[in-house]
Amino acid sequence: MPHFLRPSIRAMAGYTPGEQPRDGAFLKLNTNENPYPPSPRVFEAIRAALTGDNLRKYPDPLGTRFRQAAGRVLGVDPDGILIGNGSDDVLTILTRALVAEGGLVVSPAPSYLLYKTLADIQGARFQGIPFDSNWKVDPAQAVRDASVTFFANPNSPSGTMVDLETLAAWPGTMVVDEAYVDFADTNALGLLSRRRDLIVTRTLSKSYSLAGIRFGFAVGDPELIRHLVKVKDSYNCDVLSLAAATAAIEDQEHLRGITAAICATRTRLADALRKLEFSVTDSQANFVWARHARPVKPLYEELKRRYILVRYMNYPGYGDGLRISVGTDAEIDRLLDVLRTLL
Ligand SMILES: *Cc1c(COP(=O)(O)O)cnc(C)c1O
C-alpha cells in the first residue's frame, strides 16, 4: 500500500461500474443504456463540428449554446445551468463544493452507490436513510448535520420516486439526481423557484441515448451556479460533446418517441416477469427491479452464460435482486424466452 496516499483513498473500496464487455455478442441489459439510436441531428452536429478551427481551439468553458438551448427547453434561466462531463462529473463538482473534509453526505438507501464513493474521496462520512418497504422516506428522517442529501429520483435500483411534497419539505441542502426523470411522470424543476438550496442534475446518457458522449448538467440558483463554475475543470466538456448535447436537447420530438417506446416495453417486461413469479417494483425509470423467492445470483450467471447481461445487486441488510434495463421489444422477448427455460 503506497504510504503517500491519503488514508481515506487507501481505505476506500472505489465505485464498480456495470460490466462493459467489448464482445458485441452480449445483449446488454445491465447499465440502463438506451436501446434506440440518438436523434439523427446529433450525428449531423458532430459532423458539422469536425470542421475549421474547432478541434484546434479550446471549447466554450460555459457551454453557452447548450445552456441557452436547455434553458429554452426546460423553461429555466440559462445562467442557472452548469455543464458536466456526464452527470457523475456534476455530482463530483457538487460534492467538492458542498462537503468539507469530515463533512457528512446523506442519501436514502439502497440507492446509487456513487454517492458514498464521492464522500469517501472527499474524506467525508456517509450515512444512508433506510427506505420503508414501499420505497418511501419521510422528512422526519432527515439528518440534521448533513452537508448535502442526495436523492436519486427516480431511484436506482427500485425505479421508484420520492414525491414532490416530501422533497419540498426536506430540510437542508439537497441534490435531486434526475438521471431517469424523462421516463417518469413528474420532476423537481418546479421546486427550484421555492428553494435556493436545491440542485437538480440531469444526464443525456439514458433518455437521450448518449452514454458514450459523456454529458450531464445541473440546474439551480444562478448565483450558486456561478460559484460551482469555479470548482469545475475549465474545459470539462469538449467541442464534440457540446455539439452533440445541444443538438440532442433541441430534438424533443425524438426524445418523446424513444422514451414512450421504452415506457411501453417496461410495462410488458414487468407483467411478464410477474407471471414468472418475480416480485417487480412499479418503475418510473428505464429499468425494473425484480426479486424472486428463488436465489437470483444463479439466474444472473445462467443469463450471462447465454450472452445476456443484467445487473445483479446485493445490498447488505436489504437483500438482492436483478436490475434489468428495458431494451427493445425484441431484446426483452429474447430475455423472457431464456428466463422461461431457466425457471
Ligand atoms: C447513470 C446515472 C448517473 C450518471 O450518468 P452519467 O451522466 O452517465 O455520468 C447519475 N445518477 C444516476 C442515479 C444514474 O443511474
Short mmCIF file of C-alpha atoms and ligand atoms in Angstrom, two decimals:
data_model
loop_
_atom_site.label_atom_id
_atom_site.label_comp_id
_atom_site.label_asym_id
_atom_site.label_seq_id
_atom_site.Cartn_x
_atom_site.Cartn_y
_atom_site.Cartn_z
CA MET A 1 0.00 0.00 0.00
CA PRO A 2 1.64 3.30 -1.03
CA HIS A 3 2.14 5.21 2.24
CA PHE A 4 1.99 8.58 0.48
CA LEU A 5 -1.71 8.14 -0.44
CA ARG A 6 -4.26 9.94 1.68
CA PRO A 7 -5.59 7.42 4.25
CA SER A 8 -9.17 7.90 3.04
CA ILE A 9 -8.16 6.92 -0.53
CA ARG A 10 -6.18 3.91 0.69
CA ALA A 11 -9.13 2.71 2.76
CA MET A 12 -11.92 3.19 0.21
CA ALA A 13 -13.25 0.39 -1.99
CA GLY A 14 -13.98 2.51 -5.10
CA TYR A 15 -17.06 2.50 -7.32
CA THR A 16 -17.56 -0.51 -9.58
CA PRO A 17 -19.44 0.35 -12.77
CA GLY A 18 -21.56 -2.26 -14.56
CA GLU A 19 -19.71 -4.63 -16.87
CA GLN A 20 -18.93 -3.30 -20.35
CA PRO A 21 -17.83 -6.36 -22.33
CA ARG A 22 -16.12 -5.44 -25.59
CA ASP A 23 -17.61 -8.59 -27.09
CA GLY A 24 -20.51 -7.30 -29.19
CA ALA A 25 -22.36 -10.61 -28.88
CA PHE A 26 -23.78 -9.63 -25.48
CA LEU A 27 -27.29 -8.33 -25.04
CA LYS A 28 -26.60 -5.57 -22.53
CA LEU A 29 -29.43 -5.01 -20.09
CA ASN A 30 -27.16 -4.11 -17.17
CA THR A 31 -26.25 -0.38 -17.32
CA ASN A 32 -29.50 1.28 -18.42
CA GLU A 33 -28.22 2.34 -21.81
CA ASN A 34 -30.93 3.29 -24.27
CA PRO A 35 -31.56 0.61 -26.94
CA TYR A 36 -32.57 3.20 -29.55
CA PRO A 37 -30.22 5.47 -31.50
CA PRO A 38 -29.90 9.14 -30.55
CA SER A 39 -31.50 11.88 -32.65
CA PRO A 40 -30.16 11.96 -36.24
CA ARG A 41 -29.44 15.65 -35.59
CA VAL A 42 -26.70 14.57 -33.17
CA PHE A 43 -24.71 12.91 -35.96
CA GLU A 44 -25.14 15.97 -38.19
CA ALA A 45 -23.99 18.27 -35.39
CA ILE A 46 -20.87 16.18 -34.69
CA ARG A 47 -20.00 16.13 -38.41
CA ALA A 48 -20.50 19.90 -38.59
CA ALA A 49 -18.30 20.38 -35.53
CA LEU A 50 -15.45 18.49 -37.19
CA THR A 51 -14.61 21.41 -39.43
CA GLY A 52 -12.47 24.52 -39.47
CA ASP A 53 -10.76 25.55 -36.27
CA ASN A 54 -12.99 23.59 -33.96
CA LEU A 55 -10.54 20.93 -32.79
CA ARG A 56 -7.53 23.26 -32.68
CA LYS A 57 -9.18 25.66 -30.24
CA TYR A 58 -10.45 25.15 -26.70
CA PRO A 59 -14.19 24.69 -26.29
CA ASP A 60 -16.52 27.26 -24.69
CA PRO A 61 -15.92 26.68 -20.95
CA LEU A 62 -19.52 27.51 -20.03
CA GLY A 63 -21.23 25.75 -22.94
CA THR A 64 -23.25 28.87 -23.76
CA ARG A 65 -25.11 27.41 -26.72
CA PHE A 66 -26.08 24.33 -24.75
CA ARG A 67 -27.19 26.44 -21.79
CA GLN A 68 -29.40 28.57 -23.99
CA ALA A 69 -30.96 25.55 -25.68
CA ALA A 70 -31.53 23.71 -22.39
CA GLY A 71 -32.88 26.87 -20.74
CA ARG A 72 -35.43 27.25 -23.53
CA VAL A 73 -36.49 23.59 -23.50
CA LEU A 74 -36.74 23.30 -19.71
CA GLY A 75 -38.06 26.79 -19.04
CA VAL A 76 -35.18 27.73 -16.72
CA ASP A 77 -32.64 30.56 -16.62
CA PRO A 78 -29.60 29.56 -18.76
CA ASP A 79 -27.35 31.15 -16.11
CA GLY A 80 -28.71 28.54 -13.69
CA ILE A 81 -27.22 25.66 -15.71
CA LEU A 82 -23.82 24.04 -15.08
CA ILE A 83 -22.41 21.69 -17.72
CA GLY A 84 -20.58 18.47 -16.88
CA ASN A 85 -18.67 15.59 -18.43
CA GLY A 86 -21.56 13.26 -17.63
CA SER A 87 -23.71 13.88 -14.59
CA ASP A 88 -21.18 11.94 -12.48
CA ASP A 89 -18.83 14.88 -13.12
CA VAL A 90 -21.57 17.26 -11.93
CA LEU A 91 -22.07 15.15 -8.78
CA THR A 92 -18.30 15.30 -8.16
CA ILE A 93 -18.28 19.09 -8.55
CA LEU A 94 -21.22 19.37 -6.15
CA THR A 95 -19.54 17.17 -3.55
CA ARG A 96 -16.31 19.16 -3.76
CA ALA A 97 -18.19 22.44 -3.43
CA LEU A 98 -20.69 21.48 -0.72
CA VAL A 99 -18.93 18.95 1.51
CA ALA A 100 -15.93 19.81 3.68
CA GLU A 101 -13.42 17.15 4.71
CA GLY A 102 -15.04 15.41 7.67
CA GLY A 103 -18.48 16.53 6.45
CA LEU A 104 -21.49 14.28 6.06
CA VAL A 105 -23.09 13.01 2.85
CA VAL A 106 -26.57 11.52 3.24
CA SER A 107 -28.78 9.57 0.85
CA PRO A 108 -31.80 7.30 1.10
CA ALA A 109 -30.66 3.68 0.78
CA PRO A 110 -30.45 1.43 -1.15
CA SER A 111 -29.63 3.87 -3.94
CA TYR A 112 -26.90 4.98 -6.33
CA LEU A 113 -23.64 3.74 -4.79
CA LEU A 114 -21.56 6.57 -6.23
CA TYR A 115 -22.75 8.99 -3.51
CA LYS A 116 -20.79 7.04 -0.90
CA THR A 117 -17.76 6.83 -3.18
CA LEU A 118 -17.81 10.62 -3.61
CA ALA A 119 -17.96 11.02 0.18
CA ASP A 120 -15.01 8.62 0.57
CA ILE A 121 -12.88 10.57 -1.93
CA GLN A 122 -13.74 13.81 -0.17
CA GLY A 123 -12.73 12.40 3.22
CA ALA A 124 -16.32 12.82 4.38
CA ARG A 125 -18.65 10.44 6.18
CA PHE A 126 -21.66 8.81 4.56
CA GLN A 127 -24.99 7.92 6.12
CA GLY A 128 -27.86 6.09 4.44
CA ILE A 129 -31.50 6.69 5.37
CA PRO A 130 -33.41 3.43 5.02
CA PHE A 131 -36.36 3.44 2.63
CA ASP A 132 -39.51 1.85 4.04
CA SER A 133 -40.97 -1.24 2.38
CA ASN A 134 -42.76 0.99 -0.19
CA TRP A 135 -39.54 2.83 -1.09
CA LYS A 136 -40.69 5.97 0.74
CA VAL A 137 -38.82 8.22 3.15
CA ASP A 138 -40.15 10.89 5.49
CA PRO A 139 -38.71 14.37 6.19
CA ALA A 140 -38.66 13.37 9.88
CA GLN A 141 -35.77 11.03 8.91
CA ALA A 142 -33.63 13.95 7.70
CA VAL A 143 -30.16 14.03 9.22
CA ARG A 144 -29.65 17.37 10.88
CA ASP A 145 -25.92 17.90 10.27
CA ALA A 146 -25.88 16.60 6.67
CA SER A 147 -23.69 18.72 4.37
CA VAL A 148 -25.89 17.55 1.50
CA THR A 149 -28.58 14.93 0.91
CA PHE A 150 -28.60 13.17 -2.47
CA PHE A 151 -31.88 11.79 -3.83
CA ALA A 152 -31.75 9.67 -6.97
CA ASN A 153 -35.26 10.37 -8.23
CA PRO A 154 -36.32 8.03 -9.86
CA ASN A 155 -34.20 5.86 -7.60
CA SER A 156 -31.91 3.04 -8.67
CA PRO A 157 -32.32 0.08 -8.29
CA SER A 158 -36.03 0.45 -7.42
CA GLY A 159 -37.22 2.80 -10.20
CA THR A 160 -39.48 4.45 -7.61
CA MET A 161 -39.88 8.14 -6.80
CA VAL A 162 -39.94 10.17 -3.63
CA ASP A 163 -42.91 12.51 -4.11
CA LEU A 164 -42.51 16.23 -4.59
CA GLU A 165 -44.18 17.13 -1.28
CA THR A 166 -41.57 15.09 0.59
CA LEU A 167 -38.75 16.75 -1.34
CA ALA A 168 -40.24 20.21 -0.79
CA ALA A 169 -40.44 19.60 2.96
CA TRP A 170 -36.96 18.03 3.30
CA PRO A 171 -34.70 20.27 5.38
CA GLY A 172 -31.16 21.13 4.31
CA THR A 173 -29.13 21.32 1.12
CA MET A 174 -30.40 18.82 -1.37
CA VAL A 175 -29.36 17.39 -4.74
CA VAL A 176 -32.10 15.66 -6.74
CA ASP A 177 -30.37 13.40 -9.27
CA GLU A 178 -32.85 13.12 -12.14
CA ALA A 179 -30.83 10.78 -14.37
CA TYR A 180 -34.03 8.83 -15.21
CA VAL A 181 -36.65 11.56 -14.95
CA ASP A 182 -37.57 11.59 -18.67
CA PHE A 183 -39.16 8.16 -18.08
CA ALA A 184 -41.21 9.47 -15.13
CA ASP A 185 -44.44 11.41 -14.59
CA THR A 186 -43.01 14.30 -12.57
CA ASN A 187 -39.77 16.19 -11.93
CA ALA A 188 -38.40 18.58 -9.33
CA LEU A 189 -37.61 21.60 -11.54
CA GLY A 190 -40.74 23.35 -10.26
CA LEU A 191 -39.31 23.33 -6.71
CA LEU A 192 -36.29 25.41 -7.75
CA SER A 193 -38.11 28.73 -7.52
CA ARG A 194 -39.01 27.94 -3.89
CA ARG A 195 -35.61 26.68 -2.72
CA ARG A 196 -32.16 28.12 -3.34
CA ASP A 197 -30.56 25.16 -1.55
CA LEU A 198 -31.84 22.66 -4.14
CA ILE A 199 -29.87 21.50 -7.19
CA VAL A 200 -31.35 19.23 -9.86
CA THR A 201 -28.99 17.13 -12.00
CA ARG A 202 -29.70 15.59 -15.39
CA THR A 203 -27.82 13.41 -17.88
CA LEU A 204 -28.01 12.79 -21.60
CA SER A 205 -26.74 9.23 -21.09
CA LYS A 206 -30.04 7.47 -20.59
CA SER A 207 -33.10 9.10 -22.14
CA TYR A 208 -31.16 10.86 -24.93
CA SER A 209 -29.20 7.70 -25.74
CA LEU A 210 -25.78 9.40 -25.44
CA ALA A 211 -23.95 7.44 -22.72
CA GLY A 212 -20.83 7.37 -24.91
CA ILE A 213 -20.76 11.15 -25.30
CA ARG A 214 -20.48 11.93 -21.56
CA PHE A 215 -22.71 14.92 -20.96
CA GLY A 216 -24.75 15.96 -17.96
CA PHE A 217 -25.77 19.18 -16.28
CA ALA A 218 -27.06 20.75 -13.08
CA VAL A 219 -29.90 23.26 -12.71
CA GLY A 220 -30.01 25.60 -9.73
CA ASP A 221 -29.88 29.15 -8.47
CA PRO A 222 -27.75 31.23 -10.92
CA GLU A 223 -25.76 32.70 -8.04
CA LEU A 224 -24.90 29.21 -6.75
CA ILE A 225 -24.03 28.04 -10.26
CA ARG A 226 -21.53 30.92 -10.60
CA HIS A 227 -19.68 29.54 -7.57
CA LEU A 228 -19.83 25.95 -8.83
CA VAL A 229 -18.18 27.06 -12.09
CA LYS A 230 -15.06 27.84 -10.02
CA VAL A 231 -14.85 24.21 -8.91
CA LYS A 232 -15.13 22.52 -12.30
CA ASP A 233 -12.30 21.98 -14.78
CA SER A 234 -12.37 24.94 -17.16
CA TYR A 235 -12.87 22.70 -20.17
CA ASN A 236 -14.78 19.77 -18.72
CA CYS A 237 -16.88 19.33 -21.89
CA ASP A 238 -15.26 19.03 -25.30
CA VAL A 239 -16.45 20.57 -28.58
CA LEU A 240 -17.93 17.34 -29.89
CA SER A 241 -19.92 16.56 -26.74
CA LEU A 242 -21.18 20.14 -26.58
CA ALA A 243 -22.33 19.96 -30.21
CA ALA A 244 -23.96 16.57 -29.65
CA ALA A 245 -25.69 17.59 -26.42
CA THR A 246 -27.06 20.81 -27.88
CA ALA A 247 -28.50 19.01 -30.92
CA ALA A 248 -29.95 16.27 -28.72
CA ILE A 249 -31.77 18.55 -26.30
CA GLU A 250 -33.16 20.58 -29.19
CA ASP A 251 -34.84 17.46 -30.61
CA GLN A 252 -37.57 16.94 -28.02
CA GLU A 253 -39.74 15.08 -30.51
CA HIS A 254 -37.12 12.34 -30.85
CA LEU A 255 -36.82 12.18 -27.05
CA ARG A 256 -40.58 11.78 -26.67
CA GLY A 257 -40.66 8.99 -29.26
CA ILE A 258 -37.95 6.81 -27.76
CA THR A 259 -38.97 7.35 -24.12
CA ALA A 260 -42.59 6.45 -24.95
CA ALA A 261 -41.42 3.23 -26.63
CA ILE A 262 -39.31 2.32 -23.60
CA CYS A 263 -42.15 3.02 -21.16
CA ALA A 264 -44.48 0.75 -23.17
CA THR A 265 -41.91 -2.07 -23.19
CA ARG A 266 -41.31 -1.53 -19.45
CA THR A 267 -44.97 -2.39 -18.74
CA ARG A 268 -44.74 -5.55 -20.88
CA LEU A 269 -41.50 -6.60 -19.18
CA ALA A 270 -42.86 -6.07 -15.66
CA ASP A 271 -46.08 -8.01 -16.44
CA ALA A 272 -44.16 -10.91 -17.97
CA LEU A 273 -41.72 -11.09 -15.06
CA ARG A 274 -44.61 -11.15 -12.59
CA LYS A 275 -46.02 -14.15 -14.46
CA LEU A 276 -42.66 -15.83 -13.78
CA GLU A 277 -43.25 -15.15 -10.07
CA PHE A 278 -40.79 -12.30 -9.79
CA SER A 279 -41.73 -9.53 -7.40
CA VAL A 280 -41.34 -6.40 -9.58
CA THR A 281 -41.47 -2.86 -8.24
CA ASP A 282 -43.53 -0.38 -10.33
CA SER A 283 -40.86 1.59 -12.18
CA GLN A 284 -40.68 5.18 -13.41
CA ALA A 285 -37.26 4.60 -14.98
CA ASN A 286 -35.84 2.62 -17.93
CA PHE A 287 -35.21 -0.49 -15.83
CA VAL A 288 -37.10 -2.72 -13.45
CA TRP A 289 -36.07 -4.14 -10.09
CA ALA A 290 -37.01 -7.81 -9.88
CA ARG A 291 -36.72 -10.05 -6.87
CA HIS A 292 -37.60 -13.73 -6.55
CA ALA A 293 -38.22 -16.28 -3.83
CA ARG A 294 -35.53 -18.39 -5.53
CA PRO A 295 -31.88 -17.22 -5.44
CA VAL A 296 -31.29 -14.79 -8.31
CA LYS A 297 -27.49 -14.90 -8.47
CA PRO A 298 -27.53 -18.25 -10.36
CA LEU A 299 -30.10 -16.74 -12.74
CA TYR A 300 -27.77 -13.82 -13.43
CA GLU A 301 -24.94 -16.29 -14.09
CA GLU A 302 -27.04 -18.51 -16.37
CA LEU A 303 -28.15 -15.47 -18.35
CA LYS A 304 -24.57 -14.33 -18.71
CA ARG A 305 -23.56 -17.77 -19.98
CA ARG A 306 -26.20 -17.21 -22.67
CA TYR A 307 -24.80 -13.78 -23.52
CA ILE A 308 -27.45 -11.74 -21.72
CA LEU A 309 -26.17 -9.30 -19.12
CA VAL A 310 -28.42 -7.95 -16.38
CA ARG A 311 -27.24 -6.29 -13.15
CA TYR A 312 -27.11 -8.49 -10.07
CA MET A 313 -27.28 -6.30 -6.97
CA ASN A 314 -26.89 -7.26 -3.35
CA TYR A 315 -27.36 -4.66 -0.64
CA PRO A 316 -26.22 -5.70 2.85
CA GLY A 317 -29.19 -5.72 5.20
CA TYR A 318 -31.67 -5.35 2.37
CA GLY A 319 -31.21 -8.30 0.07
CA ASP A 320 -30.56 -8.97 -3.58
CA GLY A 321 -32.31 -8.77 -6.93
CA LEU A 322 -31.86 -8.23 -10.64
CA ARG A 323 -31.95 -4.77 -12.13
CA ILE A 324 -32.96 -5.25 -15.75
CA SER A 325 -32.68 -2.40 -18.27
CA VAL A 326 -35.59 -2.02 -20.69
CA GLY A 327 -34.38 -2.87 -24.19
CA THR A 328 -36.32 -3.07 -27.44
CA ASP A 329 -39.33 -5.38 -27.60
CA ALA A 330 -37.26 -7.98 -29.47
CA GLU A 331 -34.48 -7.86 -26.87
CA ILE A 332 -36.93 -8.23 -23.99
CA ASP A 333 -38.57 -11.18 -25.78
CA ARG A 334 -35.17 -12.86 -26.02
CA LEU A 335 -34.57 -12.32 -22.29
CA LEU A 336 -38.02 -13.63 -21.37
CA ASP A 337 -37.61 -16.73 -23.57
CA VAL A 338 -34.41 -17.64 -21.75
CA LEU A 339 -35.89 -16.89 -18.30
CA ARG A 340 -38.84 -19.19 -19.08
CA THR A 341 -36.44 -22.07 -19.78
CA LEU A 342 -34.46 -21.34 -16.58
CA LEU A 343 -37.37 -21.06 -14.13
C1 LIG B 1 -26.46 6.72 -14.83
C2 LIG B 1 -26.60 7.54 -13.61
C3 LIG B 1 -25.90 8.73 -13.45
C4 LIG B 1 -24.71 9.08 -14.31
O1 LIG B 1 -24.92 9.47 -15.52
P1 LIG B 1 -23.74 9.95 -16.45
O2 LIG B 1 -24.25 11.22 -16.98
O3 LIG B 1 -23.57 8.88 -17.47
O4 LIG B 1 -22.49 10.17 -15.63
C5 LIG B 1 -26.17 9.53 -12.37
N1 LIG B 1 -27.06 9.16 -11.43
C6 LIG B 1 -27.73 8.01 -11.53
C7 LIG B 1 -28.73 7.65 -10.47
C8 LIG B 1 -27.52 7.16 -12.61
O5 LIG B 1 -28.15 5.99 -12.67
#
